[in-house]
Coordinates of C-alpha atoms and ligand atoms in Angstrom, one line a residue:
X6 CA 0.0 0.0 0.0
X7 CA 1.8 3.5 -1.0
X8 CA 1.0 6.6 0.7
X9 CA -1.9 7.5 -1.3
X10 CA -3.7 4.4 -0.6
X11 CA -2.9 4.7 2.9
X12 CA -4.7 8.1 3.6
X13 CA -7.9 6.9 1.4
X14 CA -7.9 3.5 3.4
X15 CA -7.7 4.9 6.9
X16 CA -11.1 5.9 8.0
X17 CA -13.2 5.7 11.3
X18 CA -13.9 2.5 12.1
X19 CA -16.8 2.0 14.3
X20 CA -17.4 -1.7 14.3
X21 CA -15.0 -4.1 15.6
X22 CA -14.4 -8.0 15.6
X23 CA -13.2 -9.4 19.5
X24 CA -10.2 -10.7 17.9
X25 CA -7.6 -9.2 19.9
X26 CA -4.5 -6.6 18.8
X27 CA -1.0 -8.4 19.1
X28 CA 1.7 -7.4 21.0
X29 CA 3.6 -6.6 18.0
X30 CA 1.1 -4.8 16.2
X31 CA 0.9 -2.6 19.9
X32 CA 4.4 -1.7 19.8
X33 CA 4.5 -0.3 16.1
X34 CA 1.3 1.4 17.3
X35 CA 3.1 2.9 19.9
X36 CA 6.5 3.6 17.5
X37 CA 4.6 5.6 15.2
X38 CA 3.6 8.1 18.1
X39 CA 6.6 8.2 19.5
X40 CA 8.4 9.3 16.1
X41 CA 5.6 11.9 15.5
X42 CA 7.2 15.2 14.9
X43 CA 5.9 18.2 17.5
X44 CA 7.2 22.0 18.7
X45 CA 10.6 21.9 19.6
X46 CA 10.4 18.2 19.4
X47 CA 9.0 18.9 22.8
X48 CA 6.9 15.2 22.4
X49 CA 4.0 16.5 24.8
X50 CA 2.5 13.7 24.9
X51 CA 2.0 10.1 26.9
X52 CA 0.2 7.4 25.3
X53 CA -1.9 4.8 27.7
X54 CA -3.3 1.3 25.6
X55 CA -5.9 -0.1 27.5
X56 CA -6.7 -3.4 26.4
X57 CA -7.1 -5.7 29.7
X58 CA -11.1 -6.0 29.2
X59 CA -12.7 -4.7 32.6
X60 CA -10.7 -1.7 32.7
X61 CA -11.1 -1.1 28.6
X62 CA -15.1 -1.6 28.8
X63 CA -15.1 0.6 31.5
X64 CA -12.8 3.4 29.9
X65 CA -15.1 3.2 26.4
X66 CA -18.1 3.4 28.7
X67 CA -16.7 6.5 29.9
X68 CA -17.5 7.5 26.0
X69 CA -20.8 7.9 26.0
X70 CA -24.2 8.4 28.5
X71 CA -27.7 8.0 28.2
X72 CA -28.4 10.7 26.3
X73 CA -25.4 11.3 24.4
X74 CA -24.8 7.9 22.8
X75 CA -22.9 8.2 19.8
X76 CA -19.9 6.5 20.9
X77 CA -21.5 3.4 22.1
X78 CA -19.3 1.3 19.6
X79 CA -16.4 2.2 21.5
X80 CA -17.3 -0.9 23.9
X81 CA -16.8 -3.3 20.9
X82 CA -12.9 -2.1 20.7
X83 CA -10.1 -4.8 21.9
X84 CA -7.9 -1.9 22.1
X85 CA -8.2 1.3 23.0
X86 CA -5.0 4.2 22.8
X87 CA -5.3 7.5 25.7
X88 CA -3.2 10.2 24.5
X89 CA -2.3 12.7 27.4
X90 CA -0.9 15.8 26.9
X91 CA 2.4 16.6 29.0
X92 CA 3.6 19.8 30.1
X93 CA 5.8 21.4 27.1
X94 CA 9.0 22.8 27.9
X95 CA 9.3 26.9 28.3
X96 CA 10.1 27.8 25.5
X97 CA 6.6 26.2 23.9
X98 CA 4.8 27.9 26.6
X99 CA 5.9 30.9 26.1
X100 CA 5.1 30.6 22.1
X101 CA 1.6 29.2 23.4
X102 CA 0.8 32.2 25.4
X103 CA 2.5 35.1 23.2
X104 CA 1.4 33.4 19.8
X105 CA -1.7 32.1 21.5
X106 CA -1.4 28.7 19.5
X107 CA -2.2 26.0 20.9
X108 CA 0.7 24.2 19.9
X109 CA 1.0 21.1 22.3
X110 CA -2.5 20.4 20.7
X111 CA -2.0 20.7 17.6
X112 CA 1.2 17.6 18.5
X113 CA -1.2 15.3 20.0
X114 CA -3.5 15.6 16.4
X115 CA -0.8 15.2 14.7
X116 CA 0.5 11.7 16.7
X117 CA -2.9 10.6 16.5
X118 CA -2.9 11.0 12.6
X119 CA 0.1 8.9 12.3
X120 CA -1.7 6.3 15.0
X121 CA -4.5 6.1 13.3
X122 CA -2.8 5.9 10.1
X123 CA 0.0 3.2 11.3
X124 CA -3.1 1.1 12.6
X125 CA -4.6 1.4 9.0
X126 CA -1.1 0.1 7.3
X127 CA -1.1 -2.8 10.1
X128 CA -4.8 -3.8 8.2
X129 CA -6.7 -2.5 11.8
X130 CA -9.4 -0.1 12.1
X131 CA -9.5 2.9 14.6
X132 CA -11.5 5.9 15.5
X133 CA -10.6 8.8 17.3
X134 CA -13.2 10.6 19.9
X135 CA -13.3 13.6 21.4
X136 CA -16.1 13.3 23.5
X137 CA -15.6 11.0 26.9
X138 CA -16.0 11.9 30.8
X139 CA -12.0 12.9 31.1
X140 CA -12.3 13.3 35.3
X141 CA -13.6 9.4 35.2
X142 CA -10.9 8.0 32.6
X143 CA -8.6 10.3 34.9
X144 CA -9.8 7.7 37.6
X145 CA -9.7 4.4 36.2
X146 CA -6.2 5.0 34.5
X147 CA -4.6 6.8 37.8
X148 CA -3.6 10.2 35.3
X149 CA -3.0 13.0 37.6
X150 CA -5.5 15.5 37.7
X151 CA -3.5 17.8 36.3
X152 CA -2.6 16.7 33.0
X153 CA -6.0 16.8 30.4
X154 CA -6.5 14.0 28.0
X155 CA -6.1 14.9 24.3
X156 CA -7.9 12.3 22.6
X157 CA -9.2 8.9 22.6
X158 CA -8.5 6.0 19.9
X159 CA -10.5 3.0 19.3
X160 CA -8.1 0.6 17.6
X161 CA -9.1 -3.2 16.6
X162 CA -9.9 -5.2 13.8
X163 CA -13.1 -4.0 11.7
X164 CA -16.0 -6.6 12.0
X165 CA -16.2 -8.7 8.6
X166 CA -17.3 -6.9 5.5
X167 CA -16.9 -3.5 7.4
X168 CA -17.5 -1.2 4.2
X169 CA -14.8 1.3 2.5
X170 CA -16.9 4.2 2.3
X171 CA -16.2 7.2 0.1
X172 CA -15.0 10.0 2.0
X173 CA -17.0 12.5 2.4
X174 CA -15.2 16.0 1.3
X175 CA -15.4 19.2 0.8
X176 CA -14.1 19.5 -3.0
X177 CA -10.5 21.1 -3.5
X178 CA -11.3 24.1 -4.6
X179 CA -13.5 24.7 -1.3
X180 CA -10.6 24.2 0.6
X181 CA -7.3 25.2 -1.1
X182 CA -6.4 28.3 -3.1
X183 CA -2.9 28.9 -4.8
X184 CA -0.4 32.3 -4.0
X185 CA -3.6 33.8 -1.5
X186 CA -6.5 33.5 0.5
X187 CA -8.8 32.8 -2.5
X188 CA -11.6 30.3 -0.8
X189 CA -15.5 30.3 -1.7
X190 CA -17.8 28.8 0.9
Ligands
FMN375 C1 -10.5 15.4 16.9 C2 -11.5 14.4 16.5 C3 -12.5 13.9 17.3 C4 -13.4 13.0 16.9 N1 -14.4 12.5 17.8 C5 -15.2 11.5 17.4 C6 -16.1 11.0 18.4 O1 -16.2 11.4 19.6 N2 -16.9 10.0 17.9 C7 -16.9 9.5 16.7 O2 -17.6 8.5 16.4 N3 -16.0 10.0 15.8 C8 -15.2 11.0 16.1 N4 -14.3 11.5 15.2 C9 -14.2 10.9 13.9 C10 -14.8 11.8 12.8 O3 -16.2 11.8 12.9 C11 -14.3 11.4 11.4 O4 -12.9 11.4 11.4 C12 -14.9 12.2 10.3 O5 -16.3 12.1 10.2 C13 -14.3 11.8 8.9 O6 -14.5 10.4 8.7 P1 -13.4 9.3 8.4 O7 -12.5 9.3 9.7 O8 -14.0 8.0 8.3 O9 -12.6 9.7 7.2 C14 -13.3 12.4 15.6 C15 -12.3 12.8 14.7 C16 -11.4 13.8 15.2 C17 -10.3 14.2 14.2

């Protein structure tokens, strides 16, 4: 699979078979955040995979509620990846604050993109979320209260015949200009 293929392949996967993730598969999961590029190379982030299944189906659980329950798949996951977000060092905070960029979150999207991507080139589905209950995950996991949580990822393999859809897209031209701001909405 080339690049190209890669990025059109990778999508969010939100039905799972049980069968589990191997070890090996975990730790090329875990390289390709590791060797995700950030500010400063300042690496704000820790990554958590839960996959023991008491604490797991109680993290995904901490995905959803009654009225809110979107993310109810996440349950079905054999694997799922925390991302915390670590202190930078100075020198990003001071860019954070003077620049007012937000650039220890824009790191954690970008590790997640090559998670999520890695996990598609291993043949395994995964979906990100942004919505969960942080203060309970900050329970069952032991994070300090301190740190926030960037993202979630659901990461397993998809159930059998789990379609390719198309992705749905804005076209080019809604999105991308050449030599200036030049974008119709
Ligand atoms: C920061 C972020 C948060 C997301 N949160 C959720 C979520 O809570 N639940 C969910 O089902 N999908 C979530 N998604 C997945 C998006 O809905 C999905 O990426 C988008 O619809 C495009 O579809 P695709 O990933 O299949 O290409 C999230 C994606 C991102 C990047």
């Amino acid at each position: 699979m080339d690049f190209t293929q890669l990025i059109s392949r990778r999508q969010s996967v939100r039905r799972y078979s049980d069968r589990p993730v191997e070890s090996e598969k975990q730790d090329r999961l875990i390289e390709a955040v590791r060797l995700a590029p950030s500010a400063c190379n300042a690496q704000p982030w820790s990554l958590l995979l839960v996959d023991e299944p008491t604490l797991r189906t109680e993290v995904a659980k901490a995905s959803f509620g009654k009225v809110l329950s979107f993310n109810q798949f996440a349950v079905q996951a054999p694997l799922i990846a925390v991302l915390v977000i670590e202190p930078p060092p100075m020198t990003v905070r001071l860019g954070t604050l003077i620049k007012r960029r937000q650039l220890p979150l824009i790191d954690i999207g970008i590790a997640a993109a090559q998670l999520c991507l890695q996990a598609a080139e291993l043949g395994l589905g995964s979906c990100m979320l942004g919505w969960f209950d942080e203060g309970k995950i900050k329970r069952l996991l032991n994070i300090p209260l301190r740190r926030r949580i960037g993202l979630l990822v659901t990461i397993g393999y998809a159930a059998p015949n789990y379609p390719l859809r198309n992705k749905q897209r804005k076209p080019a031209t809604a999105m991308s200009s050449r030599n200036g701001y030049c974008i119709k909405a």
